[in-house]
Short mmCIF file of C-alpha atoms and ligand atoms in Angstrom, two decimals:
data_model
loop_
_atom_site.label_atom_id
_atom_site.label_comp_id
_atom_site.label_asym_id
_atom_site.label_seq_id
_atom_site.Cartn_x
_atom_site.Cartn_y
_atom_site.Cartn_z
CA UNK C 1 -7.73 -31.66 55.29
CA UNK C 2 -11.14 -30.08 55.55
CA UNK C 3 -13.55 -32.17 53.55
CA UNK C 4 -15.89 -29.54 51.51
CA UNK C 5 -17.64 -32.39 49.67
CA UNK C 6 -17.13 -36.02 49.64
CA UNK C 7 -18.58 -38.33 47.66
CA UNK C 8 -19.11 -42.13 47.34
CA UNK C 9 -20.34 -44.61 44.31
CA UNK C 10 -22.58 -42.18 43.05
CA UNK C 11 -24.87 -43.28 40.16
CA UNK C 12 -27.32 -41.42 38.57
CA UNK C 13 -29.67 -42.27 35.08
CA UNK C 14 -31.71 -39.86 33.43
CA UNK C 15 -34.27 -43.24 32.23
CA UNK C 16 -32.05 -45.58 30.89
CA UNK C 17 -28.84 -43.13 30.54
CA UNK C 18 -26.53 -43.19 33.05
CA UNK C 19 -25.45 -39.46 33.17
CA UNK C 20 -22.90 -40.49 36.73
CA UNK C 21 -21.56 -43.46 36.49
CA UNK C 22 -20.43 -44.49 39.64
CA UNK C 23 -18.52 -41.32 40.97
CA UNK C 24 -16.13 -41.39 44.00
CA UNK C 25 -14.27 -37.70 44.89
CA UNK C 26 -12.80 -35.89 48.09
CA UNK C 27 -13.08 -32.06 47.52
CA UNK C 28 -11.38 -30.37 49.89
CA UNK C 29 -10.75 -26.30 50.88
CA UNK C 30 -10.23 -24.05 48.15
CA UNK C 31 -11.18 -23.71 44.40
CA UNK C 32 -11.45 -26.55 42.38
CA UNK C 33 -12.04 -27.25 39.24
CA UNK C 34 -14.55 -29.90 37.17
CA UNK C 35 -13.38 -30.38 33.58
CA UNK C 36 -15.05 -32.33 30.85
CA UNK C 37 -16.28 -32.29 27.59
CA UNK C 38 -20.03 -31.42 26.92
CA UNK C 39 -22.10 -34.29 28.21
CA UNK C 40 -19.46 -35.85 30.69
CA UNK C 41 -22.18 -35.03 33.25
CA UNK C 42 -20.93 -32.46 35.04
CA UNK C 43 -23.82 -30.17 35.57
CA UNK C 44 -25.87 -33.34 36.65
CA UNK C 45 -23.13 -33.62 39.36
CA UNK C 46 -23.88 -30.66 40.75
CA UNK C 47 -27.44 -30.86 40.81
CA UNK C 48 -26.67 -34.04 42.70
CA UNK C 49 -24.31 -32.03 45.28
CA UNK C 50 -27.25 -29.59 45.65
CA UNK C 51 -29.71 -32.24 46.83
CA UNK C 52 -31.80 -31.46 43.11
CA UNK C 53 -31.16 -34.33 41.72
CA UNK C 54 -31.20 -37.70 43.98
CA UNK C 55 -28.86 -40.56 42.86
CA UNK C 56 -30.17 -44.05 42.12
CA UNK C 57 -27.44 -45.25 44.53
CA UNK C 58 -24.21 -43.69 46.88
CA UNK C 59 -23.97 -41.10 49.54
CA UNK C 60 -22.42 -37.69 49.95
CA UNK C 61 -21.47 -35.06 52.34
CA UNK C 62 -21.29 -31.53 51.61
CA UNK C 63 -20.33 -29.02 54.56
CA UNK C 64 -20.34 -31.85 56.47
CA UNK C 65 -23.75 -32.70 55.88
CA UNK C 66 -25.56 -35.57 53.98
CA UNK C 67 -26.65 -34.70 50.78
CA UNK C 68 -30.16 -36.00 51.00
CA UNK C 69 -30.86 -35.67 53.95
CA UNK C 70 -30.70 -31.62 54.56
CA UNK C 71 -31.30 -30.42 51.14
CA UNK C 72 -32.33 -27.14 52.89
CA UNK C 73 -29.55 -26.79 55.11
CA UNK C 74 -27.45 -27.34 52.21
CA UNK C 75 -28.88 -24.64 49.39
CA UNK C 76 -28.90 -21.65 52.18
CA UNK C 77 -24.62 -22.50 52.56
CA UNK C 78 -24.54 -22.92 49.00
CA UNK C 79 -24.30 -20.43 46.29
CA UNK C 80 -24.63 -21.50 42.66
CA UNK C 81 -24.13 -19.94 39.54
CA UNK C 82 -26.56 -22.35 36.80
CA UNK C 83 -25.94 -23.29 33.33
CA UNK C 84 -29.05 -22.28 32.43
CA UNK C 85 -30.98 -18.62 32.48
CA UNK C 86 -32.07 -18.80 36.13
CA UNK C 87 -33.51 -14.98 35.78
CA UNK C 88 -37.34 -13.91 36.34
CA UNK C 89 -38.24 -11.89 33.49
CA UNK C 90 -40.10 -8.55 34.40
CA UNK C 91 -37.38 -8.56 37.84
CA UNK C 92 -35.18 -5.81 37.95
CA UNK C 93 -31.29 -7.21 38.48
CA UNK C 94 -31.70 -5.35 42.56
CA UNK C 95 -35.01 -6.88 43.48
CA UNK C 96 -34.04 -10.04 41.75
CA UNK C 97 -30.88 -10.87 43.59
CA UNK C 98 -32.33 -10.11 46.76
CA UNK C 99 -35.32 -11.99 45.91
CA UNK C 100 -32.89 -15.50 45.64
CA UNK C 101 -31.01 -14.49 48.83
CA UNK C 102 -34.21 -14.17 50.49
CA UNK C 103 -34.97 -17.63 49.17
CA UNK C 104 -31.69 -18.21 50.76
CA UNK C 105 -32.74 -17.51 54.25
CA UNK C 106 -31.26 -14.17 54.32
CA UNK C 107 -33.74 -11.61 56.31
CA UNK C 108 -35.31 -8.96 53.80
CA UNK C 109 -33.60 -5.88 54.62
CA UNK C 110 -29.92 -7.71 54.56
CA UNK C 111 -30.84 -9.35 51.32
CA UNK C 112 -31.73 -5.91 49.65
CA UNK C 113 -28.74 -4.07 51.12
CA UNK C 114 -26.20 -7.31 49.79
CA UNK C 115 -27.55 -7.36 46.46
CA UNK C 116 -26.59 -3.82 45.77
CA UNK C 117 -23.03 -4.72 47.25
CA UNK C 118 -22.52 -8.04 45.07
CA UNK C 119 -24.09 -6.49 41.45
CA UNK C 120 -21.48 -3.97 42.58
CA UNK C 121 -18.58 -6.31 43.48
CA UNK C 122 -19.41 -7.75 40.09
CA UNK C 123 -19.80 -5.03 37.63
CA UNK C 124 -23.14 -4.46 36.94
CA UNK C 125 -23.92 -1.12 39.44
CA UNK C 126 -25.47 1.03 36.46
CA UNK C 127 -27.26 -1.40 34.99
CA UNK C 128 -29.05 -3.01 38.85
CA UNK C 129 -32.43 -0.76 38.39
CA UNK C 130 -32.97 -2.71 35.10
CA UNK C 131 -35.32 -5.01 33.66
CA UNK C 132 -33.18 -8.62 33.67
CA UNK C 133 -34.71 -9.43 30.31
CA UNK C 134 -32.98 -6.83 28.53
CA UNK C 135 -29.33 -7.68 29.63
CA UNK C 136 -26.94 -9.03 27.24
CA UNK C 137 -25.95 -11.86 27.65
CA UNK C 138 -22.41 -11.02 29.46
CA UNK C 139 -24.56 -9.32 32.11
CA UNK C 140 -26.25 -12.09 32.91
CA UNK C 141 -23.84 -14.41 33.15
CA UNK C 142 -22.50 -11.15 36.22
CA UNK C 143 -26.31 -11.01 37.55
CA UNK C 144 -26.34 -14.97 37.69
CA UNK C 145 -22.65 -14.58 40.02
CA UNK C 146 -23.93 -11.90 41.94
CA UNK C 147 -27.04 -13.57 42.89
CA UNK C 148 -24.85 -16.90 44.03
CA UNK C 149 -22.76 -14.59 46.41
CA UNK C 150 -25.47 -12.33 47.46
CA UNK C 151 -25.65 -14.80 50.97
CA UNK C 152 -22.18 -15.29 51.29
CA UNK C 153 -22.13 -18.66 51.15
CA UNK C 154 -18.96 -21.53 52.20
CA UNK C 155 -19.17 -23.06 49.06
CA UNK C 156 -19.60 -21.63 45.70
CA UNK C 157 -20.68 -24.21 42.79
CA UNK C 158 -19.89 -22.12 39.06
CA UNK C 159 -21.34 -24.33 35.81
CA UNK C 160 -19.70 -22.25 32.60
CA UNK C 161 -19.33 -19.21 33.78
CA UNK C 162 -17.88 -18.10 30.65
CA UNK C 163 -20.56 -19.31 28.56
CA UNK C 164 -21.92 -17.21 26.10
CA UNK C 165 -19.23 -14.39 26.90
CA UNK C 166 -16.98 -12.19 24.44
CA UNK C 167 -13.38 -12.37 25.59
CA UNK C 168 -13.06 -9.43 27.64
CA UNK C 169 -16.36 -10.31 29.51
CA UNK C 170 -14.58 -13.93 29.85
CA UNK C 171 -11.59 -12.14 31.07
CA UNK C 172 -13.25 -10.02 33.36
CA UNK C 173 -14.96 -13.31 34.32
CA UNK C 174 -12.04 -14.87 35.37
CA UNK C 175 -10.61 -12.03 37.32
CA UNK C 176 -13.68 -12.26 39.25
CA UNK C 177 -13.27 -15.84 40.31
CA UNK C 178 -9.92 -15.50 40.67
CA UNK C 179 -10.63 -12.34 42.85
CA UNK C 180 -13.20 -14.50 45.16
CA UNK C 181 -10.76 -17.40 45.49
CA UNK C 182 -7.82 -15.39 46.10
CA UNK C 183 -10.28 -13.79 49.71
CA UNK C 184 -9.74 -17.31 50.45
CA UNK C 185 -13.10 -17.62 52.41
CA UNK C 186 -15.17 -19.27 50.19
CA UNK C 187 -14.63 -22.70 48.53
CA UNK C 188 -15.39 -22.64 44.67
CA UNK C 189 -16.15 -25.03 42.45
CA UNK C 190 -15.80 -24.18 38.67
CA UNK C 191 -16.81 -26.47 36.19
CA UNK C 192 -16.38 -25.64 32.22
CA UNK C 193 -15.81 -27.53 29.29
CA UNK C 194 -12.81 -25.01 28.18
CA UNK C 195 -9.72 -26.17 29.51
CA UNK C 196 -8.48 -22.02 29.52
CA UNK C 197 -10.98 -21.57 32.25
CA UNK C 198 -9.96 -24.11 34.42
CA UNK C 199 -6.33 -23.56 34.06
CA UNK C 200 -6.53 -19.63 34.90
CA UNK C 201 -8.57 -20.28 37.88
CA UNK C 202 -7.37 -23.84 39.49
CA UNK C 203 -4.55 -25.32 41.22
CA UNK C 204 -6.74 -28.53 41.52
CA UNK C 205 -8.83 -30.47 38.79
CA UNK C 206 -10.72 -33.04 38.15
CA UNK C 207 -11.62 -34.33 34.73
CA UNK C 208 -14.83 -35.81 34.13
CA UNK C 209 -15.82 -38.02 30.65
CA UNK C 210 -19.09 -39.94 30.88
CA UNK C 211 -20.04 -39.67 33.67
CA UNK C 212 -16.88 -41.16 35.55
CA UNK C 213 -13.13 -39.85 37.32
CA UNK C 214 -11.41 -39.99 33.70
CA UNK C 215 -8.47 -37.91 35.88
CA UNK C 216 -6.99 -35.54 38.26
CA UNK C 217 -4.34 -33.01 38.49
CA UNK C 218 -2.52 -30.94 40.34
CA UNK C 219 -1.71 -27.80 38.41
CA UNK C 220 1.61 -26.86 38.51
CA UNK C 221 4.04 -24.10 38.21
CA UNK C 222 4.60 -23.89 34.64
CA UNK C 223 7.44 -26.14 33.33
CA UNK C 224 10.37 -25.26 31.38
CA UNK C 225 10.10 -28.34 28.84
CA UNK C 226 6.38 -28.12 28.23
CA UNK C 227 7.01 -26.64 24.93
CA UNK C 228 8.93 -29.68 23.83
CA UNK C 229 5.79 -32.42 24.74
CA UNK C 230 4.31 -33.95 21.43
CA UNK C 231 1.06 -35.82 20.93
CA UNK C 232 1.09 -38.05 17.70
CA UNK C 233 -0.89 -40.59 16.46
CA UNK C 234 1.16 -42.70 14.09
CA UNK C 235 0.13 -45.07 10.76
CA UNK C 236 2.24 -47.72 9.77
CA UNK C 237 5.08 -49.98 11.21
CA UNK C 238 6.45 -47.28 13.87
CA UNK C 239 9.72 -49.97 15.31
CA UNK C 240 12.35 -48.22 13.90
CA UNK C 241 10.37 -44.97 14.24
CA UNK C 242 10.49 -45.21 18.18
CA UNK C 243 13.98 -46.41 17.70
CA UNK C 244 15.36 -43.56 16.49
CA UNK C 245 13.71 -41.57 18.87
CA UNK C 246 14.86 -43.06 21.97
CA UNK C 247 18.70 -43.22 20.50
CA UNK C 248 17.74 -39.35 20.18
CA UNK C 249 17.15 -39.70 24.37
CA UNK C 250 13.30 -39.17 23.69
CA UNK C 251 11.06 -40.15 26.27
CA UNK C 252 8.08 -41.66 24.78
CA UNK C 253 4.87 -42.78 26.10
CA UNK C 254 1.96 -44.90 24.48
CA UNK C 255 -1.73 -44.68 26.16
CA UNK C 256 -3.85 -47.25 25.71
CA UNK C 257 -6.04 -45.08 22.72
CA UNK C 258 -2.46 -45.56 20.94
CA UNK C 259 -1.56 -41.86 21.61
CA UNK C 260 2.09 -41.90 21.33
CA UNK C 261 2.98 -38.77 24.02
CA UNK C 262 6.67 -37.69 23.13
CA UNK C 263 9.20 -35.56 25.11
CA UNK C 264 12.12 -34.39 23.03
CA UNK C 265 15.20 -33.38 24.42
CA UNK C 266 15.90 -29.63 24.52
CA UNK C 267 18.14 -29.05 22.18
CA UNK C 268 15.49 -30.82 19.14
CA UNK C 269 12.42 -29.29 17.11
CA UNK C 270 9.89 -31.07 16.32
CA UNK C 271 10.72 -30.61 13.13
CA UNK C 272 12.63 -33.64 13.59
CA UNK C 273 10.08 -36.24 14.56
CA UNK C 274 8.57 -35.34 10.72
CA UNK C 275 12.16 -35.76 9.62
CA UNK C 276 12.86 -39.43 11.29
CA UNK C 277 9.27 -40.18 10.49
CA UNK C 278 9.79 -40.11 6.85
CA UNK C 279 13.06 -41.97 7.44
CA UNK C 280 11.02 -44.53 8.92
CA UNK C 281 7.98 -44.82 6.51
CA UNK C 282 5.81 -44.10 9.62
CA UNK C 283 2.86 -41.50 8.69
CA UNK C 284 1.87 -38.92 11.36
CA UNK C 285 -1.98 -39.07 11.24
CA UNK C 286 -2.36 -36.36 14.15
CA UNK C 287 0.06 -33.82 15.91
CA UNK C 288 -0.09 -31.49 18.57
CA UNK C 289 2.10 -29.65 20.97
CA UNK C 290 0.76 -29.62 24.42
CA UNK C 291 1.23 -26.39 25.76
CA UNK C 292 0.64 -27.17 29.43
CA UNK C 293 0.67 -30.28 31.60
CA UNK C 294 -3.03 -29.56 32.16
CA UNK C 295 -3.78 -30.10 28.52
CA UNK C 296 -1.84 -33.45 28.74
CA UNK C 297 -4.06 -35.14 31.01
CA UNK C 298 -6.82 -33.95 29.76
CA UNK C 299 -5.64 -34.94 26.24
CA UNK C 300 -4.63 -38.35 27.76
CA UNK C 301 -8.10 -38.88 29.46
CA UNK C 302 -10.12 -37.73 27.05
CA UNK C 303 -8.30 -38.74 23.47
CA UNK C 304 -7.30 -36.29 20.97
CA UNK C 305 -10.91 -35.20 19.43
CA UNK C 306 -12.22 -33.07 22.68
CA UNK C 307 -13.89 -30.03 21.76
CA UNK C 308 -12.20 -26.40 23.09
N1 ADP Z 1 -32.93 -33.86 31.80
C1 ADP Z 1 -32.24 -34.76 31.10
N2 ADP Z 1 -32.84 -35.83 30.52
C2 ADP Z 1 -32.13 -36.75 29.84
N3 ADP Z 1 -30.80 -36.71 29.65
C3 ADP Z 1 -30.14 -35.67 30.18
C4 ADP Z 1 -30.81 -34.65 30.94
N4 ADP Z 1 -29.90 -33.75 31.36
C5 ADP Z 1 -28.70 -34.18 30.89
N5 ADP Z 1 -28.86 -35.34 30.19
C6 ADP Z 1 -27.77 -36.10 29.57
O1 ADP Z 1 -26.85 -36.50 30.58
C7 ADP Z 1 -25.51 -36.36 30.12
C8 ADP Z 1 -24.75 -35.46 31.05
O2 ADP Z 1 -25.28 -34.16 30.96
P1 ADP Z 1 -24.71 -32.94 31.78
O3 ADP Z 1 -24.65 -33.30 33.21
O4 ADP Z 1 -25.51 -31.75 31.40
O5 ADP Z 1 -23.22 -32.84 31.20
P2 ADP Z 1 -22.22 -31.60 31.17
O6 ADP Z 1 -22.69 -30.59 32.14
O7 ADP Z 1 -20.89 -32.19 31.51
O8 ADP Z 1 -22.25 -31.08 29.76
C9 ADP Z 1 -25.60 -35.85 28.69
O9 ADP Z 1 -25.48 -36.94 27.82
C10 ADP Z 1 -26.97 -35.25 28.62
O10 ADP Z 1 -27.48 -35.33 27.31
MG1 MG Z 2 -23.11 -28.67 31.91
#
């Protein structure tokens, strides 16, 4: 397997907060996707990637090269889609994309004639001539795309794309990634909070929760029985509660944060767990279906009270 980014006992503190925590990964070809809650230290991740930030201690590669060592190297095969507003106010979106891929390396006349191609490719062709400070904020998060692809770089690095989008812009988002990744000749990386994101637009994830490997998965075609996985969280002597359930063929899990992870056989609702619960005198404190094997790690890794 091609190694795209490799990564070894990486720490990191902002002062005394340890934003990476001792991070270990093998990315390899194709698009991949970083998933945490707010906070699990995802953007500082890439920043380390990118050669911004420097970590107190481990070693990477990226492209095959070290990641403090040719920080320059690095940026101009990199393109990279910030959190943040990364847009120079006054700059219309034209001269401002092929301002960064000049900052890229890219030669002046290239730049200029890419940037009208990528705020093209991504949807913003009437609105180029403009002044960035008066796009909303949909076609910003497009400018701040376009201006990652403008010098058609191996490896793509996305933090939120979605953010601060209205559902068809997050749509139309998404088809965009999913459009680039699909060319199959650049590597992505997406990172998001929103598990929809990541699930739309990965086959492979990695889930991220203070600053360490909480998980990873391999998305999979979509499984008949996923409707019939429960979550609980259960109050009160559950014995005869699991009892009942595995004489009902249930196959029941407990992670260590005591979330009970329940697969019923096809032919039960879940109506049933509430009925054999009250049989049992066990209360249900917390419920919830998991819709996609995705969700179930992440609910796994993360415990129940993740934000969407
Ligand atoms: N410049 C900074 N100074 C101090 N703490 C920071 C700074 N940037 C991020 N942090 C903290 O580091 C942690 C990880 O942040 P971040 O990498 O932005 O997470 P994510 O992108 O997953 O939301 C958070 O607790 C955040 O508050
Ligand atoms: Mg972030």
């Amino acid at each position: 397997m091609e190694k795209i980014i490799q990564l070894q006992d990486i720490f990191f503190s902002y002062g005394d907060f340890k934003a990476i925590d001792g991070i270990s990964l093998d990315i390899g070809a194709g698009v991949y996707g970083l998933l945490g809650p707010n906070g699990a230290g995802k953007t500082t991740l890439l920043k380390v990637v990118l050669g911004f930030l420097t970590p107190s201690s481990g070693h990477g590669r990226v492209l095959g090269m070290g990641i403090s060592s040719s920080r320059k190297a690095v940026r101009r095969k990199i393109g990279y889609m910030p959190e943040n507003d990364c847009l120079i106010p006054g700059m219309d979106g034209v001269t401002l994309t092929a301002y960064l891929g000049e900052l890229s390396g890219m030669p002046r006349q290239e730049a200029i004639k890419r940037a009208h191609e990528v705020l093209y490719y991504v949807g913003l062709e009437e609105e180029r001539y403009r002044k960035v400070d008066t796009y909303s904020a949909g076609m910003k998060q497009r400018l701040k795309l376009a201006q990652a692809l403008v010098h058609d770089p191996q490896l793509l690095l996305l933090d939120e794309p979605t953010s601060g989008m209205d559902p068809k812009g997050r749509k139309e988002m998404l088809d965009l990634i999913k459009d680039i990744a699909g060319k199959g000749s650049m590597n992505v990386i997406i990172c998001s909070h929103l598990l929809p994101d990541i699930e739309n637009t990965c086959r492979r994830v990695i889930i991220l929760d203070k600053g360490r490997i909480a998980a990873s998965h391999d998305i999979e075609g979509v499984s008949e029985d996923r409707f019939n996985r429960f979550n609980l969280k259960l109050k009160g002597e559950t014995g005869a509660f699991l009892e009942k359930l595995e004489s009902l063929k249930c196959e029941i899990d407990v992670t260590d944060r005591g979330l009970y992870k329940i697969k019923l056989p096809a032919q039960e609702s879940s109506r049933k767990l509430f009925e054999i619960a009250l049989a049992s005198k066990v209360q249900i404190r917390h419920f919830q279906q998991s819709r996609t094997t995705l969700e179930d790690t992440f609910v796994t890794a993360i415990g129940v009270n993740h934000e969407h």
